[in-house]
GROMACS .gro file of C-alpha atoms in nm:
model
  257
    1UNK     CA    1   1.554  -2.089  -0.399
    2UNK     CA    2   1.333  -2.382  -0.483
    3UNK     CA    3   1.066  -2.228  -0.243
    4UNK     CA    4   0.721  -2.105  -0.385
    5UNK     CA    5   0.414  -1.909  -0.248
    6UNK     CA    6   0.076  -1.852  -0.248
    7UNK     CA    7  -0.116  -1.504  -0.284
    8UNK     CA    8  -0.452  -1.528  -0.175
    9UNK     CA    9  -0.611  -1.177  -0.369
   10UNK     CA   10  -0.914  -0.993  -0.216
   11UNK     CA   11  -1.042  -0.681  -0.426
   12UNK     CA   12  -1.228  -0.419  -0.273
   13UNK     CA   13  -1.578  -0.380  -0.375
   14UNK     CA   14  -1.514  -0.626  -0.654
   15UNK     CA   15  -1.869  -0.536  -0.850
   16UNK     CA   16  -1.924  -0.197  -0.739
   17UNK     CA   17  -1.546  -0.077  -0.857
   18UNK     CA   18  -1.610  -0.224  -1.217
   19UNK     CA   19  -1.536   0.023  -1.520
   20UNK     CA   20  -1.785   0.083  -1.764
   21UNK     CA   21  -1.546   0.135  -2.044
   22UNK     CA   22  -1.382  -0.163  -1.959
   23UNK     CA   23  -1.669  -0.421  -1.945
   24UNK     CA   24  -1.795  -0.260  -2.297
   25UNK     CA   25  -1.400  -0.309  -2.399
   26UNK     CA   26  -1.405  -0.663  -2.332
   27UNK     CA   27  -1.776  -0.769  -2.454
   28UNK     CA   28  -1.611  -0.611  -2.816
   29UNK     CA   29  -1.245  -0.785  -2.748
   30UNK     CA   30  -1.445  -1.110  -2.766
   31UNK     CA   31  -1.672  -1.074  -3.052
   32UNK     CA   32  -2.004  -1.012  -2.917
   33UNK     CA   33  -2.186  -0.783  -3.188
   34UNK     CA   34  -2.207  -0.417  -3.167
   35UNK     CA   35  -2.532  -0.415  -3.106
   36UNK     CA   36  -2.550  -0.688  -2.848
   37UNK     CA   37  -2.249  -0.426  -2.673
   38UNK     CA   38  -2.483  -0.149  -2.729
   39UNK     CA   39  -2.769  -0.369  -2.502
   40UNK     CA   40  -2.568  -0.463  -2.242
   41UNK     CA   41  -2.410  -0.026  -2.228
   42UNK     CA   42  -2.785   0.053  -2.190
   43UNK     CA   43  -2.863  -0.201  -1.912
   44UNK     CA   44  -2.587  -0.084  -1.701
   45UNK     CA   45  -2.601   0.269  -1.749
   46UNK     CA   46  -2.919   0.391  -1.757
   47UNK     CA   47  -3.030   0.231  -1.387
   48UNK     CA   48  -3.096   0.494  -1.101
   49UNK     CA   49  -3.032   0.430  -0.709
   50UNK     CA   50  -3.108   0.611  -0.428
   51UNK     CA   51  -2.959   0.624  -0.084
   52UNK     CA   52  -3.189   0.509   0.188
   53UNK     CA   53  -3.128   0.802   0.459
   54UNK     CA   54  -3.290   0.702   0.856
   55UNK     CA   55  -3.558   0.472   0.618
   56UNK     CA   56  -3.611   0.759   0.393
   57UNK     CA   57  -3.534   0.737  -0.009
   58UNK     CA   58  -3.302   1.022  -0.099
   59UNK     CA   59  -3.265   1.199  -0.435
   60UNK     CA   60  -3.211   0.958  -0.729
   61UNK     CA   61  -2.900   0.964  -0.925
   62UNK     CA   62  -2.725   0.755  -1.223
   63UNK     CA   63  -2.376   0.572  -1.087
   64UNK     CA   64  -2.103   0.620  -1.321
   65UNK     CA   65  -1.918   0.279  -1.248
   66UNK     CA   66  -1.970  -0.064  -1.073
   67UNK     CA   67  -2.258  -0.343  -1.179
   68UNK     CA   68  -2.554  -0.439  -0.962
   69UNK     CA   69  -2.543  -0.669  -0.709
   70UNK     CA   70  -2.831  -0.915  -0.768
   71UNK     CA   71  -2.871  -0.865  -1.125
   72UNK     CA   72  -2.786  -1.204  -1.296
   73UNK     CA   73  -2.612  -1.050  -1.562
   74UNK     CA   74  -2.338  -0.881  -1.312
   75UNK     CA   75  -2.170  -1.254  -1.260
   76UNK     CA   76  -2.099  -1.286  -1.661
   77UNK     CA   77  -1.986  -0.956  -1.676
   78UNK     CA   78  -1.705  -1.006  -1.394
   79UNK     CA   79  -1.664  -1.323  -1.475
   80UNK     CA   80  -1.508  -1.197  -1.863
   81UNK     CA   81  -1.373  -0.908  -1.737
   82UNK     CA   82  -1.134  -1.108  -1.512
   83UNK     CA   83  -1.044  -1.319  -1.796
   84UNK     CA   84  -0.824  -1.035  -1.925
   85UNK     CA   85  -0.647  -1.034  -1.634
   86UNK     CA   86  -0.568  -1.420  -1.662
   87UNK     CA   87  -0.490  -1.319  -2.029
   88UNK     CA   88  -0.238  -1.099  -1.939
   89UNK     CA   89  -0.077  -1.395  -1.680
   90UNK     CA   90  -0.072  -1.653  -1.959
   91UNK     CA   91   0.136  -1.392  -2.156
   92UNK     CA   92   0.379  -1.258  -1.874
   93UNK     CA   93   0.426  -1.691  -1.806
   94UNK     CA   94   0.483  -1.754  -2.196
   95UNK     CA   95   0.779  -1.486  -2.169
   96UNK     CA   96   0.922  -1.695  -1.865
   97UNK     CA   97   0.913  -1.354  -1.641
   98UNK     CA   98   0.601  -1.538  -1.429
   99UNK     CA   99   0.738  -1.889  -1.341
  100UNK     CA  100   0.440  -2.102  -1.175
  101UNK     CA  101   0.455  -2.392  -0.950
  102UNK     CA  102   0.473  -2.721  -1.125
  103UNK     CA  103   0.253  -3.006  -0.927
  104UNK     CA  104   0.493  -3.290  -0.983
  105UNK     CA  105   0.808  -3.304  -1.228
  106UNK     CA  106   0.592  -3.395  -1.543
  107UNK     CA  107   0.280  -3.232  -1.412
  108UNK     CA  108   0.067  -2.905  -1.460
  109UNK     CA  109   0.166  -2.578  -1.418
  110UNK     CA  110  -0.053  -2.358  -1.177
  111UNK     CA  111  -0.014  -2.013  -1.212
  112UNK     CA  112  -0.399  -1.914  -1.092
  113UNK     CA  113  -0.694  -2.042  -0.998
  114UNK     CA  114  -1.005  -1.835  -0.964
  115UNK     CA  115  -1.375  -1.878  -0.879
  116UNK     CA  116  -1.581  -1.513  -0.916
  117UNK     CA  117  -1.371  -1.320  -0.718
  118UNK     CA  118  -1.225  -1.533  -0.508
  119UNK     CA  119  -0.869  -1.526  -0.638
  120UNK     CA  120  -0.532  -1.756  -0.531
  121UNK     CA  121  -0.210  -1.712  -0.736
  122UNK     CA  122   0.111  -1.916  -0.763
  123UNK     CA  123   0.494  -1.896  -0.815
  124UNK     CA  124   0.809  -1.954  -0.744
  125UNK     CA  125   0.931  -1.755  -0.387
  126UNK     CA  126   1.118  -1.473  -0.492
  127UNK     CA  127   1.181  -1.074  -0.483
  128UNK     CA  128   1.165  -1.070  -0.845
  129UNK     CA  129   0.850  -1.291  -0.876
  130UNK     CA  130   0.669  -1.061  -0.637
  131UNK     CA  131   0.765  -0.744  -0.855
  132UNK     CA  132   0.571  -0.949  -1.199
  133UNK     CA  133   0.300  -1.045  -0.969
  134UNK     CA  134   0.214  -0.677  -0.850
  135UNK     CA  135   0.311  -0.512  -1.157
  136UNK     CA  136   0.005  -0.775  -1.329
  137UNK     CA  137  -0.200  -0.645  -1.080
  138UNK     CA  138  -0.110  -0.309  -1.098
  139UNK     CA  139  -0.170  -0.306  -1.491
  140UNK     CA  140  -0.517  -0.517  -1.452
  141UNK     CA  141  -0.653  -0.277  -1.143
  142UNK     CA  142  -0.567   0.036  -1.315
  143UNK     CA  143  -0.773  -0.069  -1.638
  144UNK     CA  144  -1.030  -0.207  -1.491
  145UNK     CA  145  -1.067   0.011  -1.177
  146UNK     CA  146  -1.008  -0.261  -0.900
  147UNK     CA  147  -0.785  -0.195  -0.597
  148UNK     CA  148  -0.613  -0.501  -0.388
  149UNK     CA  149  -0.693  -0.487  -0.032
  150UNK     CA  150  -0.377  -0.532   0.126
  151UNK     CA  151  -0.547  -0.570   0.482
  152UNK     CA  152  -0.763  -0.867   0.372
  153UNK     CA  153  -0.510  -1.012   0.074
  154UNK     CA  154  -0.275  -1.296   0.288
  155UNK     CA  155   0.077  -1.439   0.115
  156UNK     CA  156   0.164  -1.798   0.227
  157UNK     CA  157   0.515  -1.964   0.199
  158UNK     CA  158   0.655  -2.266   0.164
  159UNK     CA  159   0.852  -2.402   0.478
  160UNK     CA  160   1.177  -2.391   0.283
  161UNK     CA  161   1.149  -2.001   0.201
  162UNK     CA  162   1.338  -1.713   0.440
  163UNK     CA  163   1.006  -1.498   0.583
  164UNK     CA  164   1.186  -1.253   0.788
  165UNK     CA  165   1.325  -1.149   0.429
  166UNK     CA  166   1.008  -1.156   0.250
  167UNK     CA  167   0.815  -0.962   0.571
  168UNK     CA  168   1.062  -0.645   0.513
  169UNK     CA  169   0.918  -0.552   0.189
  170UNK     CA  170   0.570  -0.717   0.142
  171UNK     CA  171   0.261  -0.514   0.174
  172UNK     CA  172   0.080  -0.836   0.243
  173UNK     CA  173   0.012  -1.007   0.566
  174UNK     CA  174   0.222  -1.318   0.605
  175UNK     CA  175   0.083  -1.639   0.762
  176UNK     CA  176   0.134  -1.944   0.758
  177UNK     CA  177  -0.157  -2.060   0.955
  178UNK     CA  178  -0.499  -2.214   0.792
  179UNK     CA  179  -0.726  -2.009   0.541
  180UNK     CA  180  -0.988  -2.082   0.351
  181UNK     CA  181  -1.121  -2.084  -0.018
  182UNK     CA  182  -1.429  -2.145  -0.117
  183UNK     CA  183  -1.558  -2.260   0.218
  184UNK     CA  184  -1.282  -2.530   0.203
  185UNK     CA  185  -0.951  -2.529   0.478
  186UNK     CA  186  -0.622  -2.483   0.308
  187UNK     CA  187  -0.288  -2.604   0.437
  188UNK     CA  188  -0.408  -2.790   0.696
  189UNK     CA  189  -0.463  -3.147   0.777
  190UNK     CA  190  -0.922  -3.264   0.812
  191UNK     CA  191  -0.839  -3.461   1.038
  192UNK     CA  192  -0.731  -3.179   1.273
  193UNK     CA  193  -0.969  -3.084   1.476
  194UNK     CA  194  -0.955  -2.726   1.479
  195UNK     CA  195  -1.062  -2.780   1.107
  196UNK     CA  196  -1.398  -2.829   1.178
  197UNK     CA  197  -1.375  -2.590   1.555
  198UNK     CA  198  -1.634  -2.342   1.263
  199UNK     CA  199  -1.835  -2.599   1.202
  200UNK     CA  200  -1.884  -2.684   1.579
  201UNK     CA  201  -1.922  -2.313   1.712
  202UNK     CA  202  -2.213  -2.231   1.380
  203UNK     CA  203  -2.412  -2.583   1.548
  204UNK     CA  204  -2.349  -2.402   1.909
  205UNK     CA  205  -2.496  -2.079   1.797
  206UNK     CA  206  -2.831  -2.220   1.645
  207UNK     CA  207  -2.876  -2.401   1.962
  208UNK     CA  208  -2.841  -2.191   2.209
  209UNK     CA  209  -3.049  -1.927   1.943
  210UNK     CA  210  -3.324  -2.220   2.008
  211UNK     CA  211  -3.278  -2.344   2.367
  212UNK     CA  212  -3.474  -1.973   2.402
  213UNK     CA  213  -3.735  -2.061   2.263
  214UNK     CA  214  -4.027  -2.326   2.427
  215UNK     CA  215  -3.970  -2.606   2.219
  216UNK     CA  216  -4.160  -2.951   2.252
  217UNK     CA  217  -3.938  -3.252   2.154
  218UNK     CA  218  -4.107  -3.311   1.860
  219UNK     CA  219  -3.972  -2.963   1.778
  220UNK     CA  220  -3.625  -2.995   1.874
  221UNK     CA  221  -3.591  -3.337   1.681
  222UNK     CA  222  -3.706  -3.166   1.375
  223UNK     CA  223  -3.481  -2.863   1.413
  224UNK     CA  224  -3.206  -3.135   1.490
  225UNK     CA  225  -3.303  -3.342   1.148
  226UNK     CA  226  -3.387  -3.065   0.925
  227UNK     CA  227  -3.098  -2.778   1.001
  228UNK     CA  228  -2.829  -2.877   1.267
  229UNK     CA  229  -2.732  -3.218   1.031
  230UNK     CA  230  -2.716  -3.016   0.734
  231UNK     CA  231  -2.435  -2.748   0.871
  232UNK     CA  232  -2.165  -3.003   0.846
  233UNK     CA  233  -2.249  -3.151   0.476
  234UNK     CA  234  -2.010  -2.899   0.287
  235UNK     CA  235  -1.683  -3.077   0.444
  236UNK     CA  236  -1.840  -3.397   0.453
  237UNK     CA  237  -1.865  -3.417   0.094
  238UNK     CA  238  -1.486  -3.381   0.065
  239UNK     CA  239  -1.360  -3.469   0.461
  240UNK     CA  240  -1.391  -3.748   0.631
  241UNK     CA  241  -1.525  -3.634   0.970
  242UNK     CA  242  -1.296  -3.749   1.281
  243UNK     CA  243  -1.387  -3.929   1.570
  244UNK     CA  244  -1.402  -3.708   1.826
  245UNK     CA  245  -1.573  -3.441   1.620
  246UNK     CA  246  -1.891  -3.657   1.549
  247UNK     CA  247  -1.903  -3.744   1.869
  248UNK     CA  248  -1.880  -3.376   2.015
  249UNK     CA  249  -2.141  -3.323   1.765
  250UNK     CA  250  -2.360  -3.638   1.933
  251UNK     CA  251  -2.277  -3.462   2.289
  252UNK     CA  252  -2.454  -3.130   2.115
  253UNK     CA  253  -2.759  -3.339   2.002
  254UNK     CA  254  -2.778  -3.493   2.320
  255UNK     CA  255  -2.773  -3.218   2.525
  256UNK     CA  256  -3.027  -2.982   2.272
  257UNK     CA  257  -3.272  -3.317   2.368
   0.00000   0.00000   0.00000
């Protein structure tokens, strides 16, 4: 089966899941100093929350796991804690048992790619590649105290690979239509339209959000020059934007006038 596929990973409650003992494990597996670990235990642990009850603080109380949302220390700390799990995919690939997509005959190897939490991996379609894949996971979530979420994790094939086969025994949704990552459309063509049908409905929404409001012209042009042009300057700095999309977008700008 030359076939390969695509696991796109989503981890419940990514930061508030974290375990302690494994962020401190890691800070010492790379050779931070003991008392740079000991720092970093007492900013995470000694914190107190409170649950906000009908606008009303309840008791305080110290968490026992998970990092703070917000704090700009949480990103590093995630950040190097997933590294052990890419550790532990460099080994299983190194013993051949993980065998990763190669871009062209002499070309690279892609077995992951991550960004935060947003997580995509890759390898050859079959029963036995799904079995490393989830064991990985298995090993990584039970250490670190993540769980998949098999309603929001997708699995995306090849054309050349049997689904009916692989969509008896996979936990994960199947599809083979377009997804995102990191904003950006995957598997599908920019110059399709329905590419940019998010883009389109977002400019809708702020204008009919405004067209309630009693706006002068001079008002509406600056609301057209200051926000509505900026919503599509994510995919133009990568997509070249179609015909009749800029000119559906002209139609909006017309119309909001």
């Amino acid at each position: 089966n030359k076939g390969w596929m695509v696991i796109k990973i989503d981890l419940e409650k990514a930061y508030d899941r974290l375990n302690w003992s494994f962020i401190l494990d890691t800070l010492t597996y790379i050779g931070l100093p003991q008392n740079f670990v000991d720092l970093v235990w007492a900013c995470i642990s000694t914190p107190l929350s409170h649950v906000l009850w009908n606008g009303e603080a309840l008791q305080e109380f110290h968490p026992s796991q998970g990092i703070r949302q917000g704090d700009p220390l949480s990103p590093y700390f995630y950040v190097l804690c997933m590294e052990r799990l890419f550790h532990i995919i460099e080994v299983v690939v190194s013993q051949k048992l993980w065998k990763p997509i190669s871009l062209s005959k002499q070309g690279l190897s892609l077995s992951h790619l991550t960004f935060v939490d947003d997580l995509i991996l890759f390898s050859k379609a079959s029963l036995d590649q799904v079995e490393v894949i989830q064991s990985c996971l298995e090993l990584f979530c039970k250490s670190l105290g993540q769980k998949v979420s098999l309603e929001k994790t997708r699995i995306f094939f090849s054309k050349n690979v049997d689904l009916e086969f692989f969509a008896g025994i996979l936990n994960y949704r199947i599809m083979q239509l377009l997804f995102y990552y990191l904003g950006l459309p995957v598997r599908v063509s920019a110059r399709s339209e329905r590419v940019w049908q998010p883009i389109l409905e977002k400019m809708k929404a702020k204008l009919n959000n405004w067209r309630q409001k009693n706006l002068s012209v001079g008002e509406r042009i600056c609301l057209i020059k200051s926000t509505l042009s900026f919503i599509p300057l994510f995919f133009l700095s990568f997509f070249r934007l179609p015909k009749k999309v800029y000119h559906a977008i002209q139609k909006l700008r017309r119309r909001f006038l």
